[in-house]
Coordinates of C-alpha atoms and ligand atoms in Angstrom, one line a residue:
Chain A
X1 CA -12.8 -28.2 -52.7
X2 CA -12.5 -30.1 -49.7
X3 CA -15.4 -30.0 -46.9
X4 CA -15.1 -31.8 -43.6
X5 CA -16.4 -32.3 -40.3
X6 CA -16.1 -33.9 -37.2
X7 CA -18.8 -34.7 -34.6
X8 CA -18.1 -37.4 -31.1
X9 CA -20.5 -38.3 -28.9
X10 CA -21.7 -41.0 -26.1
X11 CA -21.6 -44.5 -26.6
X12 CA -25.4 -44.6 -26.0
X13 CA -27.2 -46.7 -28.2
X14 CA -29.9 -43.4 -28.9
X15 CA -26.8 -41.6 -30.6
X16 CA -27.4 -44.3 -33.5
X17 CA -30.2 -42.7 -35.1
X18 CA -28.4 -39.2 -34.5
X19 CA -25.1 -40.0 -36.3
X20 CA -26.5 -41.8 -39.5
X21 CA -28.9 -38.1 -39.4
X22 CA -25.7 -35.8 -39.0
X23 CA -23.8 -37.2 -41.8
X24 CA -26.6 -38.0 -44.3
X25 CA -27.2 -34.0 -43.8
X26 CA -23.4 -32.7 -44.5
X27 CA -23.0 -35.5 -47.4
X28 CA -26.5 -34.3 -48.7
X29 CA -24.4 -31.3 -50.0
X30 CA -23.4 -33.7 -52.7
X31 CA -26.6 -34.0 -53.5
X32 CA -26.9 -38.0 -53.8
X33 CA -29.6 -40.3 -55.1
X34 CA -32.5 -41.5 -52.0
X35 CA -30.8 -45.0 -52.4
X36 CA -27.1 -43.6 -51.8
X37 CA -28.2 -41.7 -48.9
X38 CA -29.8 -45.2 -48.0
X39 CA -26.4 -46.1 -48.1
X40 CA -24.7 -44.0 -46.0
X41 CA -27.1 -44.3 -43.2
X42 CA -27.4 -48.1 -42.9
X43 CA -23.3 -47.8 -42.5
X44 CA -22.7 -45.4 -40.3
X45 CA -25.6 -47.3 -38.4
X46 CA -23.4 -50.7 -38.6
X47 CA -20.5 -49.1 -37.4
X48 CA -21.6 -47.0 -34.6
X49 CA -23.8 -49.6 -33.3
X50 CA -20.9 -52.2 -33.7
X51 CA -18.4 -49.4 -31.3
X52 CA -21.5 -49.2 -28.7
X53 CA -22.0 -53.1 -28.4
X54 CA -19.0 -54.9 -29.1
X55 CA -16.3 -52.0 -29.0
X56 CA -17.5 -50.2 -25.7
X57 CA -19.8 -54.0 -24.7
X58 CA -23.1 -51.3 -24.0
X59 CA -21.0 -49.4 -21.2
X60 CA -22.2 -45.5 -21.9
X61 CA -19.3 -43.4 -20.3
X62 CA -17.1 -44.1 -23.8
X63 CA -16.8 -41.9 -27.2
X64 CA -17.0 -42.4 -30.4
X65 CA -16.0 -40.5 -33.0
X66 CA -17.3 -39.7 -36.8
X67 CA -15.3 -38.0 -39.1
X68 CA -16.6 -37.6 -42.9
X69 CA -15.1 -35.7 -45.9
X70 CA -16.7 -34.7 -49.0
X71 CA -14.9 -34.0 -52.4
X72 CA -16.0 -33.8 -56.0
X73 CA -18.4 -36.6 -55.8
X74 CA -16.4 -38.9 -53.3
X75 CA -17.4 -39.6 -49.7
X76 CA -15.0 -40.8 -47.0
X77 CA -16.2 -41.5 -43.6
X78 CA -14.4 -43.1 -40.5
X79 CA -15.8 -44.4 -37.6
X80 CA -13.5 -44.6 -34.5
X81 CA -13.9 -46.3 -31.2
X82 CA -11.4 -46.8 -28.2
X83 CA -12.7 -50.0 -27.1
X84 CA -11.8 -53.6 -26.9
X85 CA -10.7 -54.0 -30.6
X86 CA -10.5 -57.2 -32.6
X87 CA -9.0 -60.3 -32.3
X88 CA -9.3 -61.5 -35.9
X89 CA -10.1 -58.9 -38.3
X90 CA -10.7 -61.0 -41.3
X91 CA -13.4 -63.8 -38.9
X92 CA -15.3 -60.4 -37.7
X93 CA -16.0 -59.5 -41.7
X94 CA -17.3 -63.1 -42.3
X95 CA -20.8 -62.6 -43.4
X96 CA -23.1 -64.0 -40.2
X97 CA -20.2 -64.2 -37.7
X98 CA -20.9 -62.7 -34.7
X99 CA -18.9 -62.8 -31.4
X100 CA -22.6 -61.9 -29.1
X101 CA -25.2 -64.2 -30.9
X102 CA -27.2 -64.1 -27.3
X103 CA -28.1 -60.1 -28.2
X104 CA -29.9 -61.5 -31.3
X105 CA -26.7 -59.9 -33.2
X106 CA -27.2 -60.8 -37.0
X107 CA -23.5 -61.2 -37.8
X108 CA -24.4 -59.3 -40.6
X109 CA -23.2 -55.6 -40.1
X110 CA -19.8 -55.6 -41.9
X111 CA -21.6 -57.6 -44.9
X112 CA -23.9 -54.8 -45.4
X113 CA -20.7 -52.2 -45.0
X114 CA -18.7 -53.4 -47.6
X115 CA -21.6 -53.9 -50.2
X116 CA -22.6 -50.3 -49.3
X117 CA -19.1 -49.0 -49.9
X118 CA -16.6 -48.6 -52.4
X119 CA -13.9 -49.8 -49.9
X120 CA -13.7 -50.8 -46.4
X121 CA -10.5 -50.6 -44.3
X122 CA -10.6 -52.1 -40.8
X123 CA -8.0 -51.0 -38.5
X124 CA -8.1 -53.2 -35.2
X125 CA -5.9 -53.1 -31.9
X126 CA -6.6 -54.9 -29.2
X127 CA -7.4 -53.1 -25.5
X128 CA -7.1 -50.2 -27.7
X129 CA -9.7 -50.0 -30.3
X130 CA -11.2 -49.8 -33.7
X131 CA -11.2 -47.7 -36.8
X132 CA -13.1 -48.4 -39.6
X133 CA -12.6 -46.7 -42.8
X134 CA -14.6 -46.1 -46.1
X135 CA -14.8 -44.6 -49.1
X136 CA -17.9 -44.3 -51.3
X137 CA -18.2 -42.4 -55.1
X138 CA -21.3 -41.3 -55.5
X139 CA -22.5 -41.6 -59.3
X140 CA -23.1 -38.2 -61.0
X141 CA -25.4 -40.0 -63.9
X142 CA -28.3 -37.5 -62.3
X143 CA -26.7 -34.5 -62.8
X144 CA -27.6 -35.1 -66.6
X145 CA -30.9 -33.8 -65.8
X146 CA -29.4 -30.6 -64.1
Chain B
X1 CA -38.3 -41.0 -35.9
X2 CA -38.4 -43.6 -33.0
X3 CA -40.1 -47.3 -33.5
X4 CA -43.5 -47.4 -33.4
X5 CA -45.4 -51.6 -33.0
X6 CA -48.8 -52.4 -33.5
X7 CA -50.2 -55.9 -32.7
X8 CA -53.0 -57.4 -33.6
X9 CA -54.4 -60.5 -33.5
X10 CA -56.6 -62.4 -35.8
X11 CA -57.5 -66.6 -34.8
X12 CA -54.2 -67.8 -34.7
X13 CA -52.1 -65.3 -36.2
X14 CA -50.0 -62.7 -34.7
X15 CA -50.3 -59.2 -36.9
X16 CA -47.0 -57.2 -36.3
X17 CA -47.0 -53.8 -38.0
X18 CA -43.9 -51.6 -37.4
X19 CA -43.3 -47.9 -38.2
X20 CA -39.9 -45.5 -37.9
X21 CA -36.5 -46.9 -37.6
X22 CA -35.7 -50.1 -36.6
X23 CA -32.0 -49.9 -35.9
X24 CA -30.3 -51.6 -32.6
X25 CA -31.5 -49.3 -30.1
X26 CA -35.1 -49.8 -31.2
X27 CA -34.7 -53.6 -31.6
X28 CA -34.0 -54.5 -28.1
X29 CA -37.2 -52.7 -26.7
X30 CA -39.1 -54.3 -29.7
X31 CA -37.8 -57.8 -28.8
X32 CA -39.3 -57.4 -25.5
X33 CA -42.9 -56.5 -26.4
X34 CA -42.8 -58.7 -29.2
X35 CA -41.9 -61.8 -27.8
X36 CA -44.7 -60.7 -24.9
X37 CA -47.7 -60.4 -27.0
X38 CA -46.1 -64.0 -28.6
X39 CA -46.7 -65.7 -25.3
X40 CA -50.0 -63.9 -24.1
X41 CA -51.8 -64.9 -26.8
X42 CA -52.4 -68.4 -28.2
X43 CA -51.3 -67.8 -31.8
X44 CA -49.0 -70.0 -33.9
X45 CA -48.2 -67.9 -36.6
X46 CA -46.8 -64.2 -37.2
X47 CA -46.8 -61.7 -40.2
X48 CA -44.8 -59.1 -39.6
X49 CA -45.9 -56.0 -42.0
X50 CA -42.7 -53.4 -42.7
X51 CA -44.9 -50.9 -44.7
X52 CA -44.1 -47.9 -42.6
X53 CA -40.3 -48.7 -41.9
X54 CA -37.9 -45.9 -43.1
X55 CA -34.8 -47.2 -41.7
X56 CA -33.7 -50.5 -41.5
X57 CA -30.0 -52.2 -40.6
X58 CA -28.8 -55.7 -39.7
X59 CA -29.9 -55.3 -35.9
X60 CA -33.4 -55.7 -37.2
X61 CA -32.8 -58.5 -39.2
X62 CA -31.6 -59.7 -35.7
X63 CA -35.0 -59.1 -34.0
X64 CA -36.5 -60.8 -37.0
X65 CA -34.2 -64.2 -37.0
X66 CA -35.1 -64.4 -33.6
X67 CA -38.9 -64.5 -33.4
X68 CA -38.5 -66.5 -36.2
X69 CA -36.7 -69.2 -34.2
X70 CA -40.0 -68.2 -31.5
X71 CA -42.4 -69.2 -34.4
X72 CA -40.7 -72.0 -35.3
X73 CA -41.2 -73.4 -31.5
X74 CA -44.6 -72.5 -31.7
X75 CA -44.6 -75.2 -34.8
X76 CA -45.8 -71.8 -37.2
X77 CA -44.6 -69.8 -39.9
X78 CA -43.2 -66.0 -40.6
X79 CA -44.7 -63.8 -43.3
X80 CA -43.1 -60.6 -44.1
X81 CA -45.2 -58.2 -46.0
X82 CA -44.7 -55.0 -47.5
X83 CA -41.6 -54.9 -47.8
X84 CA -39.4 -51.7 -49.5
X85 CA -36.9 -52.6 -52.4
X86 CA -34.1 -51.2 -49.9
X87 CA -35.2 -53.2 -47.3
X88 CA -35.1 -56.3 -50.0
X89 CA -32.4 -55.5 -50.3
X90 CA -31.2 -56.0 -46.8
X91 CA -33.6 -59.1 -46.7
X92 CA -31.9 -60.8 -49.3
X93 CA -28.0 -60.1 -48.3
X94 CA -28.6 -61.9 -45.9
X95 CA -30.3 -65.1 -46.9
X96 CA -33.5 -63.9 -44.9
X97 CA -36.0 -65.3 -47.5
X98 CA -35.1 -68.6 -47.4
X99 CA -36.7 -68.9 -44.6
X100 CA -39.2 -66.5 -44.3
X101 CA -42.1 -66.1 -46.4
X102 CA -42.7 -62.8 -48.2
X103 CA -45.7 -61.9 -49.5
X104 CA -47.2 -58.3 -51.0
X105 CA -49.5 -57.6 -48.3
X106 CA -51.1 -58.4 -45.0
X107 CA -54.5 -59.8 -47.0
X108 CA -51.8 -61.9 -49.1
X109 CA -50.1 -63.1 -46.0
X110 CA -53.4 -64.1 -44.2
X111 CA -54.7 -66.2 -47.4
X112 CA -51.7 -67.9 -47.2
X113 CA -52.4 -68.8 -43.8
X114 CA -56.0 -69.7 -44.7
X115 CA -57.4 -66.9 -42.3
X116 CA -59.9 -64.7 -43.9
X117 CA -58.9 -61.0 -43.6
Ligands
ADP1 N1 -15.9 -51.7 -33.1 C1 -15.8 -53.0 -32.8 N2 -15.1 -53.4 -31.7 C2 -14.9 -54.7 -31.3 N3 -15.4 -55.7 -32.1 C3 -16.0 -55.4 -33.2 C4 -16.3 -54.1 -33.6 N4 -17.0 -54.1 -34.8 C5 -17.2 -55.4 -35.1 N5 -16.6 -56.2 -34.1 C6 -16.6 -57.7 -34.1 O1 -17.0 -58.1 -35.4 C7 -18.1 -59.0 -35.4 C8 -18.9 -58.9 -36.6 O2 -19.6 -57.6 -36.7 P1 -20.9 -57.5 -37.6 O3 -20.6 -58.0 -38.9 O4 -21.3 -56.1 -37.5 O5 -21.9 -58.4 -36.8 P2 -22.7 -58.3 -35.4 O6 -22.6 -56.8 -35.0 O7 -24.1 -58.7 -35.8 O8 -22.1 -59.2 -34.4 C9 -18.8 -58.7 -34.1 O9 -19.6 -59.7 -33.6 C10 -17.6 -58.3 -33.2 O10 -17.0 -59.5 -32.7
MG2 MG1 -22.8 -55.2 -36.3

């Protein structure tokens, strides 16, 4: 069975640490291993910070929106933001490019994404925003032990 | 959990010991008091101890790569310590250790500097 849900919230860069928390609690249902849930909190991190600075450039009267679906053992999350969107999608998944290298930016968020992930889909339009999509499959080698 | 930062000093070496969640939001306040107790005190080198971090993402490696380049004005050197596998993991994505030093722990990281802990 399918299980979804769908949460939006400021573009304030305290929302960070409570959207990696709201989906590592629904996708916990899946029951997943401490480094997957690693996993899925260090991306939804990358992404939401990447809407706040670069999407939304740190205004706080913007949204962004989570939504994540669980089935069988498969996690697929998206992160949407309606902000400046991106020039040149393949540059910005670079490993170490950043566009804002004066906010100590690491260039590094999209690297960490897509070796988190099973796959990464980045949808871009400029003045209009950014979706980023991924899939994950958790392994199911623990439930041996069930 | 929010960021928590303890500094210490010890002859010339800056002791940096973080606990919680260093994601961006924490990062930018860190950089500030960091980089403050880097120019109150005369010290030339930094260990940075990460044995009470939970959450890390690349916005901390940001904060790290820059007090590096700090350190490296100062003419000293960065020792990480303590460091999780996950955050390792992190660490070594992204090239981070070949230029900073790791070492186990902070007594390691202070022999290496030759300062008796
Ligand atoms: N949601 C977004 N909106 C606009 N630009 C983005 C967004 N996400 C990423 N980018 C662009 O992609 C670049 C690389 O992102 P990332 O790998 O996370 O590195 P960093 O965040 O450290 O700059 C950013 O510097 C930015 O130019
Ligand atoms: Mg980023």
């Amino acid at each position: 069975m399918k299980n979804e849900m769908f949460i939006r919230f400021s573009s304030l860069s305290q929302n960070e640490a409570f959207a990696r928390v709201a989906v590592a609690s629904f996708v916990s249902q899946l029951d997943p291993t401490m480094d997957e849930l690693t996993e899925i909190k260090t991306v939804v991190s990358e992404a939401v910070t990447n809407s706040i600075i670069h999407g939304y450039q740190n205004e706080p009267d913007h949204y962004i929106s989570i939504s994540c679906s669980i089935m069988d053992d498969t996690i697929e999350l998206t992160v949407e933001d309606q902000g400046i969107g991106i020039q040149d999608i393949e540059l910005a998944r670079e490993p170490l490019y950043t566009s804002k290298p004066e906010l100590e930016r690491s260039g590094m968020g999209f690297t960490i994404i897509e070796n988190f992930m099973d796959s990464v889909d980045v949808q871009s339009t400029l003045g209009e925003g950014t979706t980023v999509h991924m899939m994950k499959q958790l392994t199911k080698t623990k439930t041996v032990s069930k | 959990m929010a960021l928590s930062a303890v500094f210490d000093v010890k002859e010339d070496v800056l002791i940096v010991r973080l606990a919680g969640e260093l994601d961006h939001h924490e990062a930018e306040k860190l950089k500030v008091v960091w980089q403050n107790k880097m120019y109150q005190n005369p010290i030339k080198h930094v260990i940075l101890n990460l044995e009470a971090i939970t959450f890390m993402d690349s916005s901390g490696i940001g904060v790290i790569l820059g007090r590096y380049k700090d350190v490296l004005q100062l003419g000293g050197k960065m020792i990480v310590c303590s460091v999780s596998p996950s955050i390792k993991r992190l660490f070594e994505m992204s090239g981070l250790f070949k230029i900073v030093h790791l070492e186990k722990n902070e007594a390691f990281a202070l022999s290496t500097l030759g300062v008796a802990s």
